[in-house]
mmCIF file of C-alpha atoms in Angstrom:
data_model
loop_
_atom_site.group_PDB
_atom_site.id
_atom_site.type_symbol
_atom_site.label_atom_id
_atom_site.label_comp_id
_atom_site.label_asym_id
_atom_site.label_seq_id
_atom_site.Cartn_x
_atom_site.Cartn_y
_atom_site.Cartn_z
ATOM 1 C CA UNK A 1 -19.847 -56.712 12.060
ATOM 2 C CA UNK A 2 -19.528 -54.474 9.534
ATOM 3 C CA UNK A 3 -19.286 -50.311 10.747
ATOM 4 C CA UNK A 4 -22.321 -49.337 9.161
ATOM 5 C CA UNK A 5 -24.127 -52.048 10.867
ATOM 6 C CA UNK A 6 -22.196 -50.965 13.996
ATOM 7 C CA UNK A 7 -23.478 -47.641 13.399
ATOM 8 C CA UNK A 8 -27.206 -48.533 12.679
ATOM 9 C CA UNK A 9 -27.390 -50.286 15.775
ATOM 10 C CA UNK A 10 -26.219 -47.229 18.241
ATOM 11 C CA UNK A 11 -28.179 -45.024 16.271
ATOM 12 C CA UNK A 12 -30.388 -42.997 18.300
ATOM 13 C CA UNK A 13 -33.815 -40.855 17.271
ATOM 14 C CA UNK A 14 -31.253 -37.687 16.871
ATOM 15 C CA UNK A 15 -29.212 -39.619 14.373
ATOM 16 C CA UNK A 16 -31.759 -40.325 12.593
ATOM 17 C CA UNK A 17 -33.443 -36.423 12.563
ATOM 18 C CA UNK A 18 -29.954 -35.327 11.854
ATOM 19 C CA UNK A 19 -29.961 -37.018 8.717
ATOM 20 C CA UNK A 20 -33.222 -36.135 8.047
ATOM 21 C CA UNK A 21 -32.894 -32.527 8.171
ATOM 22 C CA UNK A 22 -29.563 -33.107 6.139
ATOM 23 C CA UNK A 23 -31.584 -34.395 2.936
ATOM 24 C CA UNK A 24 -34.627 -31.635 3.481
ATOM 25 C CA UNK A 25 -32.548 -28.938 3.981
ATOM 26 C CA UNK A 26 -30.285 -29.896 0.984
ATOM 27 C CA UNK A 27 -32.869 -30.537 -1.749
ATOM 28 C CA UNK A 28 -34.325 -26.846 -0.170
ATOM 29 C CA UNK A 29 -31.129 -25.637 -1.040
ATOM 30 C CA UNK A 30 -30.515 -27.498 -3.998
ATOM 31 C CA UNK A 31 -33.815 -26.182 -5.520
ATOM 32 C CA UNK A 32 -33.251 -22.531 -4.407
ATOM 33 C CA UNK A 33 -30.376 -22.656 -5.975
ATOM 34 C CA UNK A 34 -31.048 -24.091 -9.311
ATOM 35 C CA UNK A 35 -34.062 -21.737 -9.297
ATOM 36 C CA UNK A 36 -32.056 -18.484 -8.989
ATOM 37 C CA UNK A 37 -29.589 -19.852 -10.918
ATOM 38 C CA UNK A 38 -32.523 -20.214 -13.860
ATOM 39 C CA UNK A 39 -33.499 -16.716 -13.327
ATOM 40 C CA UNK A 40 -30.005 -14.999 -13.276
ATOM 41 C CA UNK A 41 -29.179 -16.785 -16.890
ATOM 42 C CA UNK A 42 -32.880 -15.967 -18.537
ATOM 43 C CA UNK A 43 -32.254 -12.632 -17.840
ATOM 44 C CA UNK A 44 -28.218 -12.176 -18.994
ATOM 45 C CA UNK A 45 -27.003 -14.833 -21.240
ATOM 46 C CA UNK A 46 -28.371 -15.464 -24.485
ATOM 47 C CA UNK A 47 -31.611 -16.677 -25.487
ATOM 48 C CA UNK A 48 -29.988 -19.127 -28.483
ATOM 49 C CA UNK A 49 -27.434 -20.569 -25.893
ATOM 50 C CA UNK A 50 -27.814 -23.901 -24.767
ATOM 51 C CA UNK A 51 -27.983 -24.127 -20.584
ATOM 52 C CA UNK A 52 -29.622 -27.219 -19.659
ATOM 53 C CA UNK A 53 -26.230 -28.884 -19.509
ATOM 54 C CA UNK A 54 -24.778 -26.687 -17.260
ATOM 55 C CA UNK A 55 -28.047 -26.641 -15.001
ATOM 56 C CA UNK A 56 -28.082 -30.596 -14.976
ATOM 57 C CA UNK A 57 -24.383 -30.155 -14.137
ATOM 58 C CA UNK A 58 -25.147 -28.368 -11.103
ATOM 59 C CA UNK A 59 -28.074 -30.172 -9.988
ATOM 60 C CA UNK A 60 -25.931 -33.556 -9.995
ATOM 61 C CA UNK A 61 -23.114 -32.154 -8.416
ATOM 62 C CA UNK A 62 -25.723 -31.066 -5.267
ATOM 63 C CA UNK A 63 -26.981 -34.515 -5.277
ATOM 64 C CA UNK A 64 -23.391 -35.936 -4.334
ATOM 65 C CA UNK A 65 -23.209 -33.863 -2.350
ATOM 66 C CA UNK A 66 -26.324 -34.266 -0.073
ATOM 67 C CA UNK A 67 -25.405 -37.847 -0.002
ATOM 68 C CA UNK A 68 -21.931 -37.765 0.917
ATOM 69 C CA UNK A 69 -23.057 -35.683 3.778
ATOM 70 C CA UNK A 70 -25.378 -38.259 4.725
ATOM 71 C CA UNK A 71 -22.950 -41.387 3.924
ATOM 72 C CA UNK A 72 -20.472 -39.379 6.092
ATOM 73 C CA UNK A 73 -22.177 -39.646 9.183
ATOM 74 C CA UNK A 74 -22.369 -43.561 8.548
ATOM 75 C CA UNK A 75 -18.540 -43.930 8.497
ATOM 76 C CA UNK A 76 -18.759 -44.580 4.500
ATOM 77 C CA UNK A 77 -15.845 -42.184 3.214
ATOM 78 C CA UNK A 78 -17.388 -40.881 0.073
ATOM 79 C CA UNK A 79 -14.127 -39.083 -1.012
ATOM 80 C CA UNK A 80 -12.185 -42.406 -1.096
ATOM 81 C CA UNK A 81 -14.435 -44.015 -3.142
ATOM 82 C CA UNK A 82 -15.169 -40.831 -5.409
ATOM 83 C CA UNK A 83 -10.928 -40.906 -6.249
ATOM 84 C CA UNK A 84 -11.601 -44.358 -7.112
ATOM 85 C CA UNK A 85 -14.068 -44.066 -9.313
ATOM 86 C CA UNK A 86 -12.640 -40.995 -10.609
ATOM 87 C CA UNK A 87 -9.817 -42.818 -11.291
ATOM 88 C CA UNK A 88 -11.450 -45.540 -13.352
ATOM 89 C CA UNK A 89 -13.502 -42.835 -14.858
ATOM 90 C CA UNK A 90 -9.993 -41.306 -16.162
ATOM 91 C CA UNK A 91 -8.951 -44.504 -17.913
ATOM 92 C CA UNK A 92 -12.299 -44.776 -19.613
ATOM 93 C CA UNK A 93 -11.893 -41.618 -21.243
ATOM 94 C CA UNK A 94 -8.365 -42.487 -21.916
ATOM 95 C CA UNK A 95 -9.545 -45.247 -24.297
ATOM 96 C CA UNK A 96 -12.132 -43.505 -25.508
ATOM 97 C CA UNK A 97 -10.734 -40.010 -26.516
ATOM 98 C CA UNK A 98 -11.458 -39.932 -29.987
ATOM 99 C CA UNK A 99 -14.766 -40.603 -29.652
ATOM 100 C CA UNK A 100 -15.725 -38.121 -27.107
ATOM 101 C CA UNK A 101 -13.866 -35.311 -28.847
ATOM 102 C CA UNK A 102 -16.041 -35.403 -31.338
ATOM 103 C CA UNK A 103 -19.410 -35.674 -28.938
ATOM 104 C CA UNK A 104 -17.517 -32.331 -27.582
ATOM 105 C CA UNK A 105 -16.496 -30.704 -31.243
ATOM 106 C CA UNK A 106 -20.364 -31.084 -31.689
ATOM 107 C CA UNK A 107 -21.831 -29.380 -28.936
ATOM 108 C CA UNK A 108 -19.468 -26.597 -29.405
ATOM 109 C CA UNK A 109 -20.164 -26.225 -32.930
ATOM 110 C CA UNK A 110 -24.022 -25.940 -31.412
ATOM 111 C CA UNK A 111 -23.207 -23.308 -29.223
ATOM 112 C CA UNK A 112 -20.919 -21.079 -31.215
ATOM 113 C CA UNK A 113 -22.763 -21.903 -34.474
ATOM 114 C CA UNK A 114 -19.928 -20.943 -37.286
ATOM 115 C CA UNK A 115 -22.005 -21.918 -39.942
ATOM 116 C CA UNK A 116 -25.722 -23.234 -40.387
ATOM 117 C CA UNK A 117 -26.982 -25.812 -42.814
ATOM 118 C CA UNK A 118 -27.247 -25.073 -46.677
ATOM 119 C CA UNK A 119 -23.949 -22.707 -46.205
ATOM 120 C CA UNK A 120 -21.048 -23.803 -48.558
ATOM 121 C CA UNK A 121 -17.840 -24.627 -46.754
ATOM 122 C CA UNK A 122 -14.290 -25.803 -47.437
ATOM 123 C CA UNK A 123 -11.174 -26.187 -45.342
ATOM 124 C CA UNK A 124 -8.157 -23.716 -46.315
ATOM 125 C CA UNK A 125 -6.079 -25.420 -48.893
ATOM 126 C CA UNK A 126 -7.718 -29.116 -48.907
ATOM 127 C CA UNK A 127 -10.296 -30.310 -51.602
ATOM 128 C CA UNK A 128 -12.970 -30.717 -49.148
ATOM 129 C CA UNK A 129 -15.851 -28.474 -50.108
ATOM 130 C CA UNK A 130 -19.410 -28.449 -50.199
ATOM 131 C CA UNK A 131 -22.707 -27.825 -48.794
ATOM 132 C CA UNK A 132 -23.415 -28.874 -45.152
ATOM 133 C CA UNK A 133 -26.628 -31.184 -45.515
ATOM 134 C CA UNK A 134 -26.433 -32.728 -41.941
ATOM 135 C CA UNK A 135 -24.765 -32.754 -38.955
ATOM 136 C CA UNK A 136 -24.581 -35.553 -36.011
ATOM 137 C CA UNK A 137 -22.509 -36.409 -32.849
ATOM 138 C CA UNK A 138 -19.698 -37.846 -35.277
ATOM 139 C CA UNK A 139 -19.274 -36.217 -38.050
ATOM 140 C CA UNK A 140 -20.444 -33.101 -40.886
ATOM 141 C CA UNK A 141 -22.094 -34.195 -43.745
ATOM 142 C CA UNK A 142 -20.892 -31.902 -47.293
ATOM 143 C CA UNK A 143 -22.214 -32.465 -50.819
ATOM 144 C CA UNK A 144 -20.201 -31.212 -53.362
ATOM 145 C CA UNK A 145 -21.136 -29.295 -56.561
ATOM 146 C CA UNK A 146 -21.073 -33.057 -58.435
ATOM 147 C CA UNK A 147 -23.057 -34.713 -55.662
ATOM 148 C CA UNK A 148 -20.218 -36.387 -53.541
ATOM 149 C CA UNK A 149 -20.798 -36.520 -49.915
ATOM 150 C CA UNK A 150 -17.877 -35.942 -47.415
ATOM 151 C CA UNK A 151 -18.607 -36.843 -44.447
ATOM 152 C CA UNK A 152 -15.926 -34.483 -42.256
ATOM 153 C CA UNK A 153 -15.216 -35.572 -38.492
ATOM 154 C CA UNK A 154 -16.413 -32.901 -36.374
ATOM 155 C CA UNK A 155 -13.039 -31.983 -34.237
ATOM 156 C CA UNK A 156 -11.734 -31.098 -37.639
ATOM 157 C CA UNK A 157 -13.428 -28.071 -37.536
ATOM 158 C CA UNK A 158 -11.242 -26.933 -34.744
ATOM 159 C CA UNK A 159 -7.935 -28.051 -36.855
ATOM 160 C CA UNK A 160 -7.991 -26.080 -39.744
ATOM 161 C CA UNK A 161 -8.850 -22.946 -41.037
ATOM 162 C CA UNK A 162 -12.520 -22.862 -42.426
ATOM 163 C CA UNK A 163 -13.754 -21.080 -45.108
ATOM 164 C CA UNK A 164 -17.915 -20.369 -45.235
ATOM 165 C CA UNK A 165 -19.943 -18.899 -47.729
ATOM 166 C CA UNK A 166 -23.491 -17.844 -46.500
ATOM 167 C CA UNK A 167 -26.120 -20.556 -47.942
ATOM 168 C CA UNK A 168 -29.919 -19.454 -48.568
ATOM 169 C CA UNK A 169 -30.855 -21.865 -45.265
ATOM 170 C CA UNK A 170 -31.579 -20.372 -41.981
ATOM 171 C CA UNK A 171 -31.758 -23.576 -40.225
ATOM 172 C CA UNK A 172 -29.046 -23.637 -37.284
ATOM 173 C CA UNK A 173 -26.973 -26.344 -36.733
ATOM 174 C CA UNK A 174 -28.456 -27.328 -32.891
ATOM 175 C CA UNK A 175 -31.908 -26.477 -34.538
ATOM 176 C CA UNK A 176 -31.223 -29.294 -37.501
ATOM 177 C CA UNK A 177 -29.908 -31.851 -34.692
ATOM 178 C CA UNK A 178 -32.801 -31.780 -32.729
ATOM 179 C CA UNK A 179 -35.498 -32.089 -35.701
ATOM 180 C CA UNK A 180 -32.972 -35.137 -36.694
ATOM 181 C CA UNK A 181 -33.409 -36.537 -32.934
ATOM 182 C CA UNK A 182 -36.995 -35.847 -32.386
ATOM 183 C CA UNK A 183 -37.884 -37.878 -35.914
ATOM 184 C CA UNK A 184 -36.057 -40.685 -35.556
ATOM 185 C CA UNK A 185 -37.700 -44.281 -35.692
ATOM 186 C CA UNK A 186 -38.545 -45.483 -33.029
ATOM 187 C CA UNK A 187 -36.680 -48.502 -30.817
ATOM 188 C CA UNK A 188 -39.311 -50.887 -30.655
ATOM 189 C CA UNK A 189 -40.706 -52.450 -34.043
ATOM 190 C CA UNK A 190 -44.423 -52.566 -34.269
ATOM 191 C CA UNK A 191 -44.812 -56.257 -34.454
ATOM 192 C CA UNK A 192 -43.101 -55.951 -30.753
ATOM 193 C CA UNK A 193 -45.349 -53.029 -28.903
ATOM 194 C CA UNK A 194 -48.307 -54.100 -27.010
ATOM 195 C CA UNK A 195 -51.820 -54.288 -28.357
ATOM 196 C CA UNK A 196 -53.765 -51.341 -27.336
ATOM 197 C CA UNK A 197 -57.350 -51.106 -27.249
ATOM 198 C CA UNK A 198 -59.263 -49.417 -29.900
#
C-alpha cells in the first residue's frame, strides 16, 4: 500500500479541516498579498514599467506553496521532487541558452526602452545601421538608407556600444510589440472554425 493511501485511510475529520483551512487561509493570503502588492507599485514605480510579470511571479510562487503545505501533510516531499525537477529544468535551459537570451534581451529592451521605432541606429565601429522598423522576441529589424534590412539579434544590443539618433516616431518599442501581437492572424483558418448562426 502505497503511504498516501496509508494516509487517506487513517485520516480523520481534523485531517481533513486541517487541510482545508490550509488552502482558504492561503489563497486569503495569497490575494491580500498580491492586492497590496498592486497598490504599493501603482503608487511608486513607474506608470510605463511593465509589472505583470513580476505579479504572476509572485502569485505562482504562493500557489507552490499552498500545495506543498498541503502535499506535506500527505507524506509527498515536495522539496525532493521540486530539486528534481529543478534539476531537469537546469538542463533545459542549458540547451536552450541562446534562445532564451534573446526572449530576455527583449523584454529588457521593453523595459529600459533605449531607443523607439523610426530612430536611426548603428553599432560603434560595424556597418550595421539603419532605421528600426520592427522588433520581435528574436531579433531587431533595421533598414538602411538603400533599403537593406538587417535583421540584428536582440542580445547584441547588450554587446556593443550603440549609437541612436532620435527618429520622428514616438511609438515605443513594448508599445510596437504588442500592436504586432494583438494583429496577428489568427490560428485557426476559416474553412476550419465552426459555422455560426446568422
Amino acid at each position: 500500500m502505497t503511504p498516501i493511501l496509508a494516509q487517506l485511510e487513517k485520516a480523520s475529520l481534523s485531517f481533513w479541516v486541517e487541510n482545508a483551512l490550509i488552502i482558504v487561509g492561503g489563497f486569503i493570503l495569497l490575494s491580500l498579498t498580491m492586492r497590496v502588492l498592486e497598490m504599493l507599485i501603482k503608487k511608486k514605480v513607474q506608470s510605463s514599467l511593465p509589472i505583470s510579470p513580476i505579479l504572476i511571479a509572485i502569485k505562482w510562487a504562493g500557489v507552490l506553496i499552498i500545495t506543498s503545505l498541503v502535499l506535506e501533510r500527505f507524506d509527498i516531499h515536495v522539496m525532493t521532487m521540486l530539486t528534481t525537477v529543478l534539476a531537469m529544468v537546469a538542463v533545459g535551459v542549458i540547451a536552450v541558452w541562446s534562445i532564451l537570451s534573446h526572449i530576455m534581451a527583449t523584454f529588457i529592451l521593453m523595459i529600459t526602452k533605449p531607443f523607439r521605432v523610426h530612430d536611426v541606429i548603428g553599432f560603434v565601429g560595424e556597418e550595421i545601421k539603419g532605421e528600426v522598423i520592427d522588433l520581435n522576441l528574436f531579433y531587431t529589424t533595421l533598414l538602411s538608407e538603400d533599403g537593406d534590412e538587417f535583421r540584428v539579434p536582440n542580445n547584441m544590443f547588450f554587446q556593443k556600444s550603440l549609437r541612436v539618433k532620435k527618429g520622428p516616431g514616438k511609438t515605443e518599442l513594448d508599445e510596437q510589440f504588442q500592436e504586432k501581437t494583438a494583429a496577428a492572424p489568427e490560428i485557426m483558418p476559416e474553412s476550419e472554425k465552426p459555422a455560426t448562426e446568422a
